[in-house]
Coordinates of C-alpha atoms in Angstrom, one line a residue:
M115 CA 78.1 91.5 47.0
D116 CA 81.0 92.1 44.7
K117 CA 83.9 89.8 44.2
L118 CA 86.2 91.4 46.7
K119 CA 83.7 91.3 49.5
L120 CA 82.9 87.6 48.9
G121 CA 86.4 86.6 48.4
I122 CA 85.2 84.3 45.6
D123 CA 84.4 84.7 41.9
D124 CA 80.6 84.5 41.5
A125 CA 80.9 82.8 38.1
A126 CA 83.7 80.3 38.6
G127 CA 84.1 80.0 42.4
A128 CA 87.7 81.0 42.1
T129 CA 89.5 82.6 45.0
V130 CA 90.1 86.4 44.7
V131 CA 93.6 87.2 45.9
E132 CA 94.4 90.9 45.9
G133 CA 97.0 93.1 47.5
T134 CA 100.8 92.7 47.8
A135 CA 102.5 90.1 49.9
M136 CA 104.0 92.4 52.6
D137 CA 101.3 95.0 53.1
C138 CA 99.1 93.3 55.7
R139 CA 99.5 94.2 59.4
R140 CA 96.0 93.2 60.5
L141 CA 95.5 90.0 62.5
I142 CA 92.1 88.3 63.0
Q143 CA 91.8 85.7 65.7
V144 CA 89.9 82.7 64.6
I145 CA 88.7 80.3 67.3
L146 CA 87.8 76.8 66.3
A147 CA 85.1 75.7 68.8
G148 CA 83.5 72.8 67.2
G149 CA 85.0 69.9 69.3
S150 CA 83.2 67.4 71.6
G151 CA 86.0 66.5 74.0
T152 CA 84.8 63.0 74.8
R153 CA 88.1 62.1 76.6
L154 CA 87.1 64.5 79.4
W155 CA 83.8 62.7 80.1
P156 CA 81.8 62.9 82.3
V157 CA 82.3 66.7 82.7
S158 CA 82.5 67.2 78.9
R159 CA 79.4 66.1 77.1
E160 CA 78.2 66.2 73.5
H161 CA 75.9 69.2 74.1
F162 CA 78.2 71.0 76.6
P163 CA 81.8 70.1 75.5
K164 CA 85.1 70.9 77.3
Q165 CA 85.7 74.3 75.6
L166 CA 82.6 75.6 77.5
I167 CA 83.9 74.3 80.9
G168 CA 86.4 75.7 83.4
V169 CA 88.7 72.7 83.2
V170 CA 91.8 74.2 84.8
G171 CA 90.4 77.5 86.2
D172 CA 87.3 79.5 86.9
E173 CA 86.9 80.8 83.3
S174 CA 86.0 78.4 80.5
L175 CA 88.6 77.3 78.0
L176 CA 86.7 79.3 75.4
Q177 CA 86.8 82.5 77.5
A178 CA 90.6 82.0 78.1
T179 CA 91.1 81.6 74.3
V180 CA 89.1 84.6 73.4
T181 CA 91.3 86.9 75.6
R182 CA 94.6 85.2 74.4
M183 CA 95.5 87.9 71.9
K184 CA 95.2 90.8 74.3
G185 CA 98.4 92.8 74.7
F186 CA 99.8 91.6 71.4
P187 CA 103.1 93.3 70.4
A188 CA 102.9 96.8 68.8
G189 CA 103.2 97.0 65.1
W190 CA 100.3 94.7 64.5
E191 CA 96.6 95.6 64.4
V192 CA 94.5 92.9 66.2
A193 CA 90.8 92.9 65.3
A194 CA 88.7 93.6 68.4
D195 CA 86.1 91.0 67.3
P196 CA 87.4 87.5 66.9
V197 CA 85.7 85.0 64.6
I198 CA 84.4 82.0 66.4
V199 CA 83.3 78.9 64.5
C200 CA 81.0 76.6 66.5
G201 CA 78.2 74.1 66.1
E202 CA 74.5 74.7 66.2
D203 CA 74.1 73.0 69.6
H204 CA 76.7 75.3 71.2
R205 CA 75.9 78.7 69.7
F206 CA 73.8 80.0 72.5
A207 CA 76.3 79.0 75.2
T208 CA 79.2 80.3 73.1
A209 CA 77.5 83.7 72.6
E210 CA 76.6 83.9 76.3
Q211 CA 80.1 83.1 77.5
V212 CA 81.8 85.6 75.2
R213 CA 79.3 88.3 76.0
S214 CA 79.8 87.8 79.8
I215 CA 83.5 88.8 79.5
G216 CA 82.7 91.9 77.5
V217 CA 83.8 90.7 74.0
T218 CA 81.9 91.1 70.8
A219 CA 82.6 88.2 68.4
R220 CA 81.5 87.2 64.9
I221 CA 80.0 83.8 65.5
V222 CA 79.9 81.5 62.4
V223 CA 77.6 78.5 63.0
E224 CA 78.6 75.3 61.3
P225 CA 75.5 73.6 60.0
A226 CA 77.2 70.2 60.5
R227 CA 80.5 68.9 61.7
R228 CA 83.0 68.7 58.9
D229 CA 86.3 68.9 60.9
T230 CA 88.7 71.9 61.1
A231 CA 89.5 72.5 57.4
P232 CA 86.0 73.5 56.4
A233 CA 85.7 75.5 59.6
L234 CA 88.8 77.5 58.9
T235 CA 87.5 78.0 55.3
L236 CA 84.3 79.6 56.6
A237 CA 86.3 81.8 58.9
A238 CA 88.6 82.9 55.9
L239 CA 85.5 83.7 53.8
A240 CA 84.1 85.7 56.7
A241 CA 87.4 87.5 57.1
C242 CA 87.4 88.5 53.4
A243 CA 83.8 89.6 53.5
D244 CA 84.6 93.2 54.4
G245 CA 87.1 93.6 51.5
E246 CA 90.2 92.9 53.5
D247 CA 92.8 90.1 53.3
A248 CA 93.9 89.8 56.9
I249 CA 96.2 87.3 58.5
L250 CA 94.2 84.6 60.4
V251 CA 95.5 83.4 63.7
A252 CA 93.5 80.1 64.0
M253 CA 93.6 78.3 67.4
P254 CA 91.4 75.6 69.0
A255 CA 89.1 76.8 71.8
D256 CA 90.0 74.0 74.2
H257 CA 93.8 74.3 74.8
A258 CA 95.6 75.8 77.8
I259 CA 98.7 78.1 77.4
A260 CA 100.5 79.3 80.5
D261 CA 102.9 81.9 79.0
L262 CA 101.0 84.4 76.8
A263 CA 104.2 86.5 76.2
A264 CA 105.9 83.5 74.7
L265 CA 102.8 82.7 72.6
H266 CA 102.7 86.3 71.3
S267 CA 106.4 86.1 70.4
A268 CA 105.8 82.9 68.4
I269 CA 102.7 84.3 66.6
D270 CA 104.7 87.4 65.8
I271 CA 107.3 85.4 64.0
A272 CA 104.7 83.2 62.3
A273 CA 102.7 86.2 61.1
R274 CA 105.8 87.6 59.3
H275 CA 106.0 84.4 57.3
A276 CA 102.2 84.6 56.7
Q277 CA 102.8 88.1 55.3
A278 CA 105.0 86.6 52.6
G279 CA 102.3 84.1 51.6
E280 CA 103.6 81.1 53.6
I281 CA 101.3 78.9 55.8
A282 CA 102.7 78.9 59.3
T283 CA 102.0 76.7 62.3
L284 CA 103.3 76.5 65.8
G285 CA 105.2 73.4 66.9
I286 CA 105.8 72.2 70.4
P287 CA 109.3 70.8 71.1
P288 CA 108.4 67.5 72.7
T289 CA 109.3 66.7 76.3
R290 CA 108.5 63.0 76.1
P291 CA 107.3 60.4 73.6
D292 CA 103.5 60.8 73.4
T293 CA 101.2 58.8 71.1
G294 CA 98.3 61.3 71.6
F295 CA 99.8 64.0 69.4
G296 CA 100.5 64.5 65.7
Y297 CA 104.1 65.3 64.8
I298 CA 105.8 67.7 62.4
R299 CA 109.1 66.7 60.8
L300 CA 111.4 69.7 60.6
G301 CA 112.9 70.8 57.3
A302 CA 115.5 73.4 56.6
P303 CA 116.2 75.9 59.4
L304 CA 115.1 79.5 59.2
D305 CA 115.6 82.6 61.4
H306 CA 114.3 82.7 65.0
G307 CA 114.3 78.9 65.4
A308 CA 111.7 78.3 62.7
H309 CA 112.0 75.6 60.1
M310 CA 110.4 74.7 56.8
I311 CA 107.9 71.9 57.2
E312 CA 109.1 68.7 55.7
R313 CA 106.0 66.6 56.5
F314 CA 103.2 66.0 59.0
V315 CA 103.0 62.7 60.8
E316 CA 99.7 61.5 62.4
K317 CA 99.7 60.0 65.9
P318 CA 102.5 57.3 66.0
A319 CA 102.8 54.1 67.9
A320 CA 104.8 54.3 71.1
E321 CA 108.1 52.9 69.7
L322 CA 108.0 55.3 66.8
A323 CA 107.1 58.3 69.0
G324 CA 110.2 57.5 71.1
Q325 CA 112.3 57.5 67.9
Y326 CA 110.9 60.8 66.8
V327 CA 111.7 62.5 70.2
A328 CA 115.2 61.0 70.3
S329 CA 116.1 62.2 66.8
G330 CA 115.3 65.9 67.7
N331 CA 113.8 66.3 64.2
Y332 CA 110.2 66.3 65.2
W333 CA 107.9 68.7 67.1
W334 CA 104.4 68.1 68.3
N335 CA 101.6 69.7 66.2
S336 CA 99.9 72.4 68.3
G337 CA 96.9 72.9 66.0
I338 CA 97.6 76.7 65.9
F339 CA 97.8 78.0 62.3
I340 CA 98.7 81.5 61.0
V341 CA 97.9 82.3 57.4
R342 CA 96.5 85.0 55.2
A343 CA 92.9 84.4 54.4
S344 CA 93.5 84.6 50.6
V345 CA 96.4 82.2 50.8
W346 CA 94.3 79.7 52.7
L347 CA 91.5 79.9 50.2
A348 CA 93.8 79.6 47.2
A349 CA 95.6 76.6 48.8
L350 CA 92.3 74.9 49.5
E351 CA 90.9 75.6 46.0
Q352 CA 93.9 73.9 44.5
L353 CA 94.3 71.0 46.9
Q354 CA 90.6 70.4 47.9
P355 CA 88.4 71.9 45.2
E356 CA 85.3 70.0 46.2
M357 CA 85.6 71.3 49.8
H358 CA 86.3 74.9 48.6
A359 CA 83.3 74.9 46.3
A360 CA 81.0 73.6 49.0
C361 CA 82.1 76.1 51.6
A362 CA 82.0 79.0 49.1
A363 CA 78.4 78.1 48.0
S364 CA 77.4 77.7 51.7
F365 CA 78.9 81.1 52.5
K366 CA 77.2 82.9 49.6
Q367 CA 73.8 81.5 50.6
A368 CA 74.3 82.3 54.3
T369 CA 71.8 84.1 56.5
R370 CA 72.7 86.7 59.2
S371 CA 71.3 87.8 62.5
D372 CA 72.5 90.1 65.2
E373 CA 74.8 87.5 66.7
Y374 CA 75.2 84.7 64.2
F375 CA 76.4 84.1 60.7
R376 CA 74.7 80.9 59.4
P377 CA 76.1 79.3 56.2
N378 CA 73.6 77.4 54.1
A379 CA 73.2 73.8 55.5
S380 CA 72.5 71.9 52.3
A381 CA 75.5 73.4 50.5
F382 CA 77.8 72.8 53.5
A383 CA 76.6 69.2 53.7
T384 CA 78.3 68.5 50.4
S385 CA 81.7 69.4 51.8
P386 CA 84.1 66.5 52.5
S387 CA 85.1 66.2 56.2
D388 CA 88.8 66.7 56.8
S389 CA 91.3 68.3 59.2
I390 CA 93.6 71.3 58.3
D391 CA 96.5 68.9 58.6
Y392 CA 95.2 66.3 56.1
A393 CA 93.5 68.7 53.7
V394 CA 96.4 71.2 53.3
M395 CA 99.4 71.0 55.6
E396 CA 100.6 67.6 54.6
H397 CA 100.7 68.7 50.9
L398 CA 103.0 71.7 51.5
G399 CA 106.4 71.5 50.1
K400 CA 105.6 68.6 47.7
P401 CA 106.9 68.9 44.1
G402 CA 104.8 71.3 42.1
S403 CA 103.1 72.9 45.1
P404 CA 103.4 76.8 45.1
F405 CA 102.6 76.9 48.8
K406 CA 105.2 76.7 51.5
G407 CA 104.8 75.6 55.1
V408 CA 106.7 77.0 58.1
V409 CA 106.8 75.8 61.7
V410 CA 107.7 78.1 64.6
P411 CA 108.6 76.8 68.0
L412 CA 106.2 77.4 70.9
E413 CA 107.5 76.9 74.4
A414 CA 104.8 78.5 76.5
G415 CA 103.4 75.8 78.8
W416 CA 101.0 74.5 76.1
S417 CA 98.6 71.6 76.6
D418 CA 95.8 70.4 74.4
L419 CA 94.0 69.1 77.6
G420 CA 93.2 66.0 75.6
S421 CA 92.8 63.7 78.6
W422 CA 92.3 63.8 82.4
D423 CA 95.9 63.0 82.7
A424 CA 96.9 66.1 80.7
V425 CA 94.5 68.2 82.9
C426 CA 96.3 66.8 86.0
D427 CA 99.7 67.7 84.5
A428 CA 98.6 71.2 83.8
M429 CA 97.5 71.9 87.4
E430 CA 99.4 72.7 90.6
K431 CA 99.9 69.6 92.7
D432 CA 100.3 69.0 96.5
E433 CA 103.4 67.5 98.0
D434 CA 102.2 63.9 97.1
G435 CA 101.5 64.8 93.5
N436 CA 97.7 65.0 93.9
V437 CA 95.3 67.5 92.3
G438 CA 91.9 68.2 93.7
S439 CA 89.1 70.3 92.3
G440 CA 85.9 71.0 94.3
R441 CA 85.1 69.2 97.5
V442 CA 87.9 66.7 97.5
L443 CA 90.0 65.1 100.3
F444 CA 93.1 63.0 100.0
E445 CA 94.3 60.6 102.7
G446 CA 97.5 58.7 102.0
A447 CA 96.9 59.2 98.2
T448 CA 99.6 59.8 95.6
A449 CA 99.6 61.0 92.0
S450 CA 95.8 61.1 91.9
Y451 CA 93.4 63.6 90.3
A452 CA 89.9 64.0 91.9
R453 CA 87.2 66.4 90.9
S454 CA 83.8 67.0 92.5
E455 CA 81.6 68.6 90.0
G456 CA 78.2 67.9 91.5
G457 CA 79.0 69.2 95.0
R458 CA 79.4 65.9 96.8
L459 CA 82.5 65.2 98.9
V460 CA 85.0 63.0 97.0
A461 CA 87.4 61.2 99.4
C462 CA 90.5 59.3 98.0
V463 CA 92.1 57.0 100.6
G464 CA 95.4 55.3 99.6
T465 CA 94.8 55.7 95.9
N466 CA 97.7 55.9 93.5
N467 CA 97.7 57.1 89.9
L468 CA 93.9 57.3 89.8
I469 CA 91.5 59.7 88.1
V470 CA 88.2 60.2 90.0
V471 CA 85.6 62.6 88.5
E472 CA 82.1 63.1 90.0
T473 CA 79.1 64.8 88.4
D474 CA 75.4 64.9 89.2
D475 CA 74.7 61.8 87.2
A476 CA 77.9 59.9 86.6
V477 CA 81.2 59.0 88.4
L478 CA 84.4 58.1 86.5
V479 CA 87.2 56.1 88.1
A480 CA 90.2 55.4 85.8
D481 CA 93.8 54.5 86.0
R482 CA 95.9 57.4 84.7
S483 CA 97.6 55.1 82.2
R484 CA 94.3 54.2 80.6
V485 CA 92.6 57.6 80.2
Q486 CA 92.7 57.4 76.4
D487 CA 90.2 54.5 76.7
I488 CA 87.5 56.9 77.9
K489 CA 86.7 57.8 74.3
G490 CA 85.8 54.1 73.7
L491 CA 83.7 54.0 76.9
V492 CA 81.7 57.0 75.7
S493 CA 81.0 55.3 72.4
R494 CA 79.6 52.3 74.3
I495 CA 77.4 54.7 76.4
K496 CA 76.1 56.2 73.1
L497 CA 75.4 52.8 71.6
A498 CA 73.3 52.0 74.7
K499 CA 71.4 55.3 74.1
S500 CA 72.1 56.4 77.6
P501 CA 71.7 60.2 78.1
E502 CA 74.9 60.6 80.0
A503 CA 76.9 60.6 76.8
D504 CA 75.2 63.7 75.4
M505 CA 73.7 65.8 78.2
H506 CA 74.2 66.7 81.8
R507 CA 71.4 66.5 84.3
K508 CA 71.5 70.3 84.3
V509 CA 70.8 71.3 80.7
R510 CA 71.6 74.9 79.5
R511 CA 69.2 76.7 77.2
P512 CA 69.4 80.2 75.6
W513 CA 66.8 81.4 78.2
G514 CA 68.5 79.8 81.2
F515 CA 68.7 76.2 82.3
Y516 CA 66.7 73.3 83.7
D517 CA 67.8 70.5 86.1
S518 CA 65.9 67.2 86.2
I519 CA 65.8 66.5 89.9
D520 CA 63.5 63.4 90.0
N521 CA 61.5 61.1 87.7
G522 CA 59.5 57.9 87.8
P523 CA 56.8 56.1 85.9
R524 CA 54.6 58.8 84.2
F525 CA 56.2 61.8 86.1
Q526 CA 59.3 64.0 86.0
V527 CA 60.3 67.0 88.3
K528 CA 62.4 69.8 87.0
R529 CA 63.9 72.9 88.5
I530 CA 63.8 75.6 85.8
V531 CA 65.6 79.0 86.0
V532 CA 64.8 81.7 83.4
N533 CA 67.1 84.7 83.0
P534 CA 65.7 88.2 83.4
G535 CA 63.9 89.3 80.2
A536 CA 64.1 85.8 78.6
R537 CA 61.2 83.6 77.6
L538 CA 60.7 80.0 76.4
S539 CA 59.1 79.2 73.1
L540 CA 55.3 79.2 72.5
Q541 CA 54.8 75.5 72.5
M542 CA 52.5 72.5 73.3
H543 CA 52.9 68.9 74.1
H544 CA 51.0 65.8 72.8
H545 CA 51.8 63.5 75.7
R546 CA 52.2 65.5 78.9
A547 CA 50.6 68.0 81.2
E548 CA 52.6 70.4 83.4
H549 CA 52.2 72.1 86.8
W550 CA 54.4 75.1 87.5
V551 CA 55.1 76.4 91.0
V552 CA 57.0 79.7 91.3
V553 CA 59.9 79.5 93.9
S554 CA 61.3 83.0 93.3
G555 CA 60.9 85.9 90.9
T556 CA 57.9 86.7 88.7
A557 CA 56.5 84.6 85.9
L558 CA 54.4 85.7 83.0
V559 CA 52.5 82.6 81.7
T560 CA 50.7 82.3 78.4
R561 CA 48.1 79.5 78.6
G562 CA 45.9 79.3 75.5
E563 CA 44.3 82.7 75.2
E564 CA 45.1 83.7 78.8
E565 CA 48.0 85.7 80.3
I566 CA 48.7 85.0 83.9
L567 CA 51.1 86.8 86.2
L568 CA 52.5 84.7 89.0
S569 CA 54.6 85.6 92.1
E570 CA 56.4 83.5 94.7
N571 CA 54.4 80.5 96.0
E572 CA 51.8 80.8 93.2
S573 CA 51.2 78.1 90.6
V574 CA 49.5 77.2 87.4
Y575 CA 48.4 74.0 85.6
I576 CA 49.0 73.5 81.8
P577 CA 46.8 70.8 80.4
L578 CA 48.0 68.4 77.7
G579 CA 47.7 69.9 74.2
V580 CA 47.3 73.5 75.2
K581 CA 49.6 76.2 73.8
H582 CA 51.7 77.8 76.5
R583 CA 54.8 79.9 77.2
L584 CA 56.9 80.9 80.3
E585 CA 58.5 84.3 80.5
N586 CA 60.5 86.3 83.0
P587 CA 59.4 89.9 82.9
G588 CA 61.5 90.8 86.0
R589 CA 65.0 91.9 86.8
V590 CA 66.0 88.9 88.8
P591 CA 66.1 85.2 87.7
L592 CA 62.8 83.4 87.8
E593 CA 62.9 80.0 89.4
I594 CA 60.1 77.5 89.2
I595 CA 59.5 73.8 89.9
E596 CA 57.8 72.0 87.1
V597 CA 56.0 68.7 87.6
Q598 CA 55.3 66.8 84.4
S599 CA 52.9 64.0 84.1
G600 CA 51.9 61.8 81.1
T601 CA 52.6 58.8 79.0
Y602 CA 55.8 60.2 77.4
L603 CA 58.1 62.8 78.9
G604 CA 60.9 63.1 76.3
E605 CA 62.3 66.4 75.3
D606 CA 61.3 65.7 71.7
D607 CA 57.6 66.1 72.6
I608 CA 57.7 69.8 71.9
V609 CA 55.8 71.5 69.1
R610 CA 57.1 75.1 68.8
F611 CA 54.9 77.8 67.3
D612 CA 57.1 80.8 68.0
D613 CA 60.7 81.1 69.3
K614 CA 62.9 84.2 69.7
Y615 CA 66.0 82.1 69.5
G616 CA 65.3 80.6 66.1
R617 CA 64.9 77.0 67.1
S618 CA 62.6 74.8 65.1

């Protein structure tokens, strides 16, 4: 690749900045989808976080974010294929969800979590890879925005500042003191209600948050940033040269497939971990800095959905202030949120100011004033090595999903659903044997040197240590019941010999 396509100088790693300040009318949506969302446990888990879940509606937060730039004002060219930066564990679900709503995306797979600044840097390098210097509209994948017209208007203003080489963000005029948000101190006023950024302030204590709101000089930090790709890379190179070098090297050594762009893991691992705010934004406007920061007001029903209390606030309530999702009944309850995720009836009688969330394998009951403590609770669950911190009972895989429906000493029973045309890896186990019974659909089974075609109500036995594979050659989902037996039944007892999804 030449210098322009890479966006970096091959010899020195310096950022290439070409073109004039006001000639860019192209916007590329960048979706930062690497979060874990622990405060929305037990629905949000490490391996299936909140951006992949329909928290406030039928579509997932990721899907809602992907379509957020549709209908953008005329005069701008919005790239049809957004750039999505996500983690290795979430790449299959991310691709599937985007594909299901008819969108083609460029998915950049982070080799490791390094926070939002390296993630945006990878997206900026990807945006420059085709020889263009577009304006990036970077937004988290796990927020809710009610008024898209107001969002578009704010981005339109911010993009004009980005054209001129400034780094813009959207700020939320606060409605209350809140210790869960970062704040932006407003500088000199500009047109259209915008301000220069004086400084960023991390999440304050309650008394200080009250002072910020009372002063009228602070807005909440939305986490939405608008900046030209070359400007971001130049700012990062000056302010965080080690991070810039690591991301550039990782990008140059990346591998590509039909759906994924995969930066080099070892190079990326050398990058410091830092947020956009800390790495760049808090340095803007300081003496000697050539980069300017601008904050544009956003009043569009924004919520970061950072807690169950925030989810409750974002949803329509009954006359008693309650919110129910799924099979939920309220009797004499007030200001309560209840969610039935696993299908069981959740009944709240006489509750006040409570959060109740039910899943297949966990139930959360919390006072709404204490929802920020859920993050600490999840840390304790992880320390105890309990699976409920990381995975649901129903585990999604690139070929479909499995649901662990029963287990005991030396046995486990799973319901496995394989999508049409999908297949599991060719694998074997050291410690367990398996018995498969077809419930519906058609199964093509590889067992050693055999290939066996099974229909409904037929079964096959897979002895311990034998190579095997399950495949769905049909046009409808394949559903089987798997009975495992052996001395160890953990998911890490898998030796893969071949896998179409690139898993090791």
